[in-house]
XYZ file of C-alpha atoms in Angstrom:
411
model
C 139.812 -35.425 -56.152
C 143.419 -36.255 -56.479
C 145.617 -36.636 -59.705
C 147.050 -39.270 -60.619
C 150.710 -38.111 -60.430
C 149.951 -36.520 -56.647
C 148.520 -39.691 -55.589
C 151.430 -41.754 -56.812
C 153.520 -39.201 -55.062
C 151.958 -39.446 -52.024
C 151.982 -43.049 -51.948
C 155.746 -43.387 -52.886
C 156.515 -40.185 -50.362
C 157.116 -42.687 -47.111
C 157.749 -45.697 -48.304
C 161.609 -47.398 -48.011
C 163.277 -50.376 -49.022
C 162.790 -53.197 -47.041
C 165.760 -54.518 -44.853
C 168.554 -57.039 -46.153
C 168.865 -60.704 -45.869
C 171.473 -62.870 -47.679
C 170.760 -65.338 -50.162
C 172.745 -67.754 -52.374
C 173.504 -66.611 -55.997
C 171.390 -69.709 -57.516
C 168.460 -67.856 -55.771
C 169.480 -64.171 -56.391
C 167.750 -63.644 -60.267
C 165.882 -60.766 -59.989
C 166.697 -59.506 -56.505
C 168.067 -56.256 -55.670
C 171.514 -55.568 -54.010
C 171.298 -54.766 -50.516
C 175.152 -53.690 -50.548
C 177.815 -53.203 -53.141
C 179.743 -56.327 -54.605
C 182.995 -55.930 -53.955
C 185.769 -57.961 -55.945
C 187.409 -60.640 -53.694
C 190.108 -61.181 -56.224
C 191.938 -59.919 -59.416
C 190.542 -61.079 -63.007
C 192.641 -62.271 -64.823
C 194.833 -62.993 -61.604
C 197.945 -62.726 -64.036
C 198.684 -62.286 -67.676
C 196.957 -64.554 -69.561
C 196.535 -66.144 -73.712
C 193.766 -64.465 -75.640
C 194.837 -66.939 -78.580
C 195.847 -70.190 -79.200
C 199.492 -70.179 -80.362
C 203.271 -69.617 -78.846
C 204.263 -67.370 -76.152
C 207.977 -65.802 -76.867
C 209.515 -62.847 -77.092
C 208.831 -59.536 -78.919
C 212.242 -58.619 -78.811
C 212.743 -61.461 -80.863
C 210.843 -61.038 -83.571
C 212.013 -57.116 -83.564
C 215.193 -58.551 -84.320
C 214.235 -60.719 -87.431
C 214.191 -64.104 -85.476
C 211.747 -66.631 -87.522
C 212.601 -69.989 -86.027
C 212.341 -71.001 -81.972
C 213.000 -73.466 -80.282
C 210.003 -75.254 -78.041
C 211.025 -75.388 -74.585
C 207.248 -76.794 -72.962
C 203.775 -76.301 -73.053
C 201.204 -73.563 -71.409
C 197.294 -74.972 -71.151
C 194.661 -73.117 -68.861
C 195.063 -74.387 -64.920
C 198.174 -75.494 -65.871
C 201.087 -73.242 -66.685
C 204.752 -73.256 -68.100
C 207.352 -73.580 -64.910
C 209.895 -71.871 -66.448
C 211.556 -68.785 -68.445
C 211.291 -67.972 -72.160
C 214.834 -67.128 -73.396
C 215.829 -65.833 -76.221
C 215.121 -67.886 -79.576
C 212.734 -70.296 -77.352
C 209.138 -70.395 -77.688
C 206.115 -72.177 -75.345
C 203.337 -73.900 -76.921
C 200.066 -71.811 -75.405
C 196.237 -72.462 -75.390
C 193.576 -69.649 -74.727
C 193.229 -68.768 -71.146
C 196.969 -70.034 -70.247
C 199.048 -67.868 -67.788
C 201.735 -66.315 -70.199
C 205.083 -67.561 -69.011
C 207.945 -65.441 -67.747
C 210.006 -63.771 -70.492
C 207.240 -64.085 -72.719
C 205.498 -60.757 -73.772
C 203.049 -61.836 -76.975
C 201.552 -64.692 -78.188
C 201.901 -65.477 -82.163
C 198.784 -66.987 -83.188
C 199.159 -70.552 -84.196
C 197.762 -69.860 -88.164
C 200.900 -67.777 -88.570
C 202.966 -70.671 -87.709
C 204.490 -74.716 -88.647
C 206.071 -76.983 -86.160
C 209.412 -77.952 -88.244
C 210.468 -80.823 -85.801
C 209.077 -83.216 -83.276
C 210.636 -84.719 -80.064
C 210.222 -88.672 -80.056
C 207.110 -88.554 -77.661
C 205.578 -86.834 -80.674
C 205.603 -82.971 -79.052
C 206.561 -80.358 -80.547
C 210.808 -79.257 -80.644
C 211.010 -76.504 -83.265
C 208.497 -73.977 -84.801
C 208.720 -71.400 -87.642
C 206.902 -68.099 -88.211
C 205.332 -68.463 -91.701
C 204.572 -64.711 -92.489
C 205.938 -61.660 -92.119
C 205.027 -59.893 -88.707
C 206.296 -56.716 -88.066
C 203.357 -54.799 -86.812
C 203.326 -57.222 -83.864
C 204.550 -55.876 -80.562
C 204.655 -56.231 -76.897
C 201.317 -57.076 -75.244
C 199.441 -58.515 -78.663
C 196.985 -61.449 -77.672
C 197.893 -61.057 -73.964
C 194.747 -60.289 -71.654
C 196.964 -58.197 -69.130
C 196.304 -59.380 -64.870
C 193.380 -57.176 -64.114
C 191.996 -56.293 -67.379
C 188.406 -57.168 -66.197
C 188.410 -56.363 -62.796
C 190.891 -55.838 -59.607
C 190.727 -56.965 -55.736
C 188.187 -53.959 -54.460
C 187.095 -52.718 -56.999
C 183.147 -52.281 -57.103
C 181.568 -54.521 -59.985
C 177.619 -53.881 -58.725
C 176.079 -51.304 -57.056
C 173.745 -51.664 -54.071
C 170.328 -50.896 -56.227
C 170.642 -52.901 -59.131
C 168.291 -55.568 -59.638
C 170.129 -58.856 -60.545
C 169.872 -60.352 -63.704
C 172.024 -63.282 -65.478
C 174.678 -61.236 -66.397
C 175.145 -59.372 -62.729
C 175.228 -62.746 -61.274
C 177.930 -63.883 -63.572
C 180.057 -61.015 -62.712
C 179.546 -61.308 -58.825
C 180.432 -65.223 -59.214
C 183.951 -63.940 -61.214
C 184.238 -61.804 -58.344
C 183.695 -64.656 -55.394
C 180.654 -64.221 -54.091
C 178.447 -67.416 -53.276
C 176.163 -65.301 -51.619
C 174.821 -61.659 -51.991
C 172.723 -58.897 -49.647
C 169.780 -58.096 -51.092
C 166.716 -56.381 -49.906
C 163.620 -58.925 -48.631
C 161.131 -59.404 -50.985
C 157.623 -57.640 -50.484
C 155.565 -59.666 -48.305
C 151.748 -58.527 -50.340
C 148.722 -59.567 -48.374
C 145.632 -59.615 -50.739
C 142.012 -59.598 -49.561
C 139.051 -59.525 -51.503
C 135.525 -58.657 -50.363
C 131.904 -59.048 -51.784
C 129.276 -61.321 -51.195
C 128.669 -62.005 -54.367
C 132.784 -63.004 -55.387
C 133.436 -67.030 -55.957
C 136.696 -68.662 -56.270
C 137.545 -70.431 -59.943
C 135.712 -73.388 -59.878
C 133.337 -72.811 -57.417
C 129.843 -73.767 -57.974
C 127.776 -70.673 -58.880
C 124.588 -68.966 -57.530
C 122.473 -66.934 -60.005
C 124.218 -63.562 -58.752
C 127.546 -64.920 -58.363
C 130.571 -63.444 -59.760
C 134.247 -65.660 -60.360
C 136.728 -63.477 -58.485
C 139.254 -63.117 -60.940
C 141.005 -60.312 -59.447
C 142.990 -62.039 -56.929
C 144.776 -64.277 -59.638
C 145.782 -61.689 -61.754
C 147.161 -59.781 -59.008
C 148.697 -62.375 -57.395
C 150.844 -63.131 -60.926
C 151.036 -59.612 -61.462
C 152.545 -58.900 -57.657
C 154.284 -62.157 -58.074
C 156.378 -60.898 -61.634
C 157.053 -57.682 -59.548
C 159.320 -59.693 -57.156
C 156.916 -60.098 -53.956
C 155.715 -62.806 -52.276
C 151.956 -63.122 -51.950
C 149.571 -64.439 -49.551
C 145.989 -64.765 -50.497
C 143.437 -64.138 -47.563
C 140.883 -65.286 -49.654
C 137.145 -63.694 -49.978
C 135.801 -62.096 -47.288
C 131.851 -61.166 -47.606
C 130.212 -58.254 -46.872
C 129.944 -58.881 -43.055
C 131.873 -56.298 -41.016
C 133.149 -58.888 -38.482
C 134.786 -61.058 -40.995
C 136.596 -58.016 -42.793
C 137.899 -56.951 -39.346
C 138.967 -61.016 -38.567
C 140.943 -60.642 -42.673
C 142.409 -57.410 -41.451
C 143.739 -58.554 -38.522
C 145.310 -61.477 -40.155
C 147.676 -59.084 -42.747
C 149.467 -57.604 -39.665
C 153.006 -58.589 -40.056
C 152.585 -58.415 -44.244
C 154.526 -55.705 -45.906
C 151.564 -54.252 -47.934
C 148.322 -54.757 -47.987
C 145.772 -54.518 -50.499
C 141.966 -54.886 -51.005
C 140.263 -55.363 -53.819
C 136.455 -53.659 -53.265
C 134.775 -52.200 -50.938
C 136.849 -49.466 -50.695
C 133.950 -46.631 -51.343
C 131.435 -45.153 -49.026
C 128.555 -46.918 -49.675
C 126.128 -48.990 -47.309
C 128.086 -52.511 -48.435
C 131.499 -50.957 -48.360
C 132.609 -51.859 -45.493
C 136.342 -51.986 -45.924
C 137.518 -48.376 -45.082
C 135.435 -48.220 -41.956
C 136.896 -51.557 -40.934
C 140.633 -50.312 -41.688
C 139.653 -46.967 -39.642
C 138.508 -48.967 -36.776
C 141.469 -51.035 -36.904
C 143.405 -48.014 -36.432
C 144.476 -46.701 -39.888
C 145.006 -43.539 -41.051
C 143.631 -42.605 -44.526
C 145.243 -40.476 -46.878
C 142.773 -40.146 -49.745
C 140.146 -42.627 -51.515
C 139.747 -40.499 -54.898
C 141.583 -40.388 -57.785
C 140.202 -38.238 -60.907
C 141.413 -41.431 -63.387
C 139.171 -43.724 -65.331
C 138.951 -46.559 -64.661
C 139.883 -46.609 -61.046
C 138.562 -43.566 -59.439
C 137.643 -45.123 -56.013
C 141.339 -46.057 -54.828
C 142.019 -45.793 -51.328
C 145.482 -45.211 -49.582
C 146.252 -45.262 -46.120
C 148.735 -46.876 -43.279
C 147.825 -49.498 -40.538
C 150.509 -49.535 -38.015
C 153.286 -48.472 -40.956
C 152.204 -51.157 -43.139
C 150.910 -49.178 -46.190
C 147.524 -50.222 -47.351
C 146.103 -49.969 -50.872
C 142.048 -49.955 -51.620
C 141.451 -50.870 -55.226
C 138.653 -50.872 -56.938
C 136.467 -53.820 -57.514
C 135.782 -54.055 -61.405
C 138.654 -55.987 -62.543
C 140.117 -53.465 -65.283
C 139.829 -51.257 -62.643
C 141.812 -53.000 -60.064
C 144.381 -54.143 -62.578
C 145.036 -50.270 -64.223
C 145.502 -49.426 -60.388
C 147.966 -51.895 -59.612
C 150.446 -51.277 -62.351
C 150.145 -47.270 -61.805
C 150.176 -47.446 -58.000
C 150.558 -51.301 -56.602
C 153.749 -52.132 -58.929
C 155.635 -48.564 -58.202
C 155.158 -49.047 -54.412
C 156.270 -52.945 -54.649
C 159.224 -51.588 -56.228
C 160.178 -49.209 -53.714
C 160.027 -51.513 -51.049
C 162.343 -54.520 -53.180
C 164.869 -51.656 -53.159
C 164.232 -50.699 -57.311
C 163.628 -47.626 -58.484
C 159.890 -47.133 -58.732
C 158.763 -47.932 -62.031
C 157.504 -45.116 -64.234
C 154.676 -44.798 -66.290
C 156.515 -43.671 -68.519
C 154.899 -42.786 -71.948
C 155.949 -42.977 -75.565
C 153.901 -41.356 -78.963
C 152.776 -43.448 -80.990
C 150.070 -42.623 -84.161
C 146.535 -43.351 -83.991
C 145.030 -45.974 -86.177
C 141.272 -45.051 -85.413
C 139.789 -41.602 -84.126
C 138.994 -41.209 -80.643
C 136.528 -38.255 -78.852
C 137.451 -35.775 -76.735
C 138.178 -36.587 -73.184
C 136.174 -35.215 -69.742
C 137.771 -34.054 -66.520
C 139.410 -37.057 -65.345
C 142.466 -38.482 -66.692
C 141.894 -42.086 -68.925
C 143.658 -44.796 -69.759
C 142.145 -46.475 -72.462
C 142.947 -49.814 -73.182
C 143.932 -50.602 -77.172
C 145.998 -52.956 -79.314
C 149.306 -52.265 -81.345
C 149.127 -52.699 -85.210
C 151.700 -52.686 -87.512
C 151.476 -50.844 -90.452
C 153.021 -52.380 -93.935
C 156.005 -49.405 -93.572
C 156.663 -51.065 -90.530
C 155.174 -48.220 -88.171
C 153.570 -49.143 -85.138
C 150.090 -47.566 -84.646
C 147.544 -48.048 -81.497
C 143.914 -49.243 -81.946
C 141.322 -48.636 -78.803
C 139.685 -51.532 -77.969
C 136.097 -52.257 -79.183
C 134.425 -51.226 -75.566
C 136.216 -49.311 -72.771
C 133.831 -50.846 -70.218
C 135.924 -51.503 -66.671
C 134.672 -54.671 -65.850
C 135.575 -56.620 -69.692
C 138.300 -58.945 -68.999
C 138.416 -59.805 -72.686
C 139.201 -56.537 -73.782
C 141.938 -55.966 -71.687
C 143.207 -59.673 -72.523
C 143.110 -58.209 -76.210
C 144.986 -54.990 -75.137
C 149.039 -54.400 -75.758
C 148.987 -50.663 -74.457
C 147.104 -47.905 -72.074
C 146.499 -44.880 -74.627
C 146.465 -42.028 -71.400
C 144.304 -39.417 -72.541
C 144.866 -36.328 -70.205
C 141.755 -34.750 -68.971
C 139.820 -32.353 -71.485
C 141.886 -34.097 -74.076
C 141.115 -32.850 -77.337
C 139.448 -35.255 -79.892
C 142.286 -36.928 -82.093
C 141.911 -38.094 -85.650
C 143.920 -41.397 -87.037
C 147.636 -40.274 -87.397
C 147.620 -38.066 -84.622
C 150.580 -38.912 -81.974
C 148.737 -39.603 -78.371
C 150.896 -41.230 -75.358
C 151.011 -44.834 -74.758
C 152.277 -46.786 -71.928
C 153.077 -50.350 -73.063
C 151.769 -53.037 -70.705
C 154.511 -55.479 -70.691
C 156.547 -52.719 -69.481
C 154.513 -52.142 -66.600
C 154.222 -55.320 -65.770
């Protein structure tokens, strides 16, 4: 059986990002850039005032002048059409272009208007406080201080969030080149399965895995096509697998082992798939299958819902990340103290469901859920983390540090 790390490496080894498509800026959130975003303009395009106040010449202040003749006004989007000369000042507002001749802005709180024109506009103003420390450039945003034309603002491979979208917009891009969203075909198998809400027979089980994985994969940036439930009839499984052609990833649920009623692997091989492996030294999730069908990755998950979920966050999500152009999310762990004892582990790597607790001193601890059976969805829903137990790990007592993977960071 493969180790978890070896299986992950083999799944990701030949996965490459999907091609690019162009999307409007408003639909780019969560997508991954396929090309660098280059500034089409300089920001700000010219020197701008950073404050409300008065634009004037620093040399006048250096020479001791405190009274100024007001020669005009500059506001955002409407600058002063003229030059600022000796002893002159222009009323200026935040975001307005600094007029020619002026090289600093005195904030309005440090001034007072001493006279007005007949129309009520300021005619003269005085600086009310000593400003010996002011110098050229004060309270002015220089041209290009944010970015300049031709600068790389965002690099290919970045996942776009609100901050990145704001920068792309400011750089003059209404459209962005992003990697295509992976198309994931999802196929559940099993005579016992029924859709939520359907009438149930005495031996029926509600298919909870398909809705779970649809949500999980959609949150990871995939477009999910649910192919439904195929009964344990070879012809019907063959037909459903055929409908998955054209997807970027096929994920099957159940039937991946080699029992008499586990037909998925045989159906895939008959369709031309090459199977790389189908056993992992882990629990839950030992019967995990991986292969390729005409270049399309195929991931065969166990039928048990907790096993399917754990395998998905460890293997399917990193693969979706790679297809979407992101760096595959790592199952990176942190170490937190136990809140209760746990027994020694056997030969397979174990992912125990556990809750986070907050002790009175603010320290987070982890408490394993009541039952680690791989069919218990209530225990999975109650969990916040997975405790990663290496093969043959010794028993651990309360307070000992263990490796923990937060589920909200895995998906």
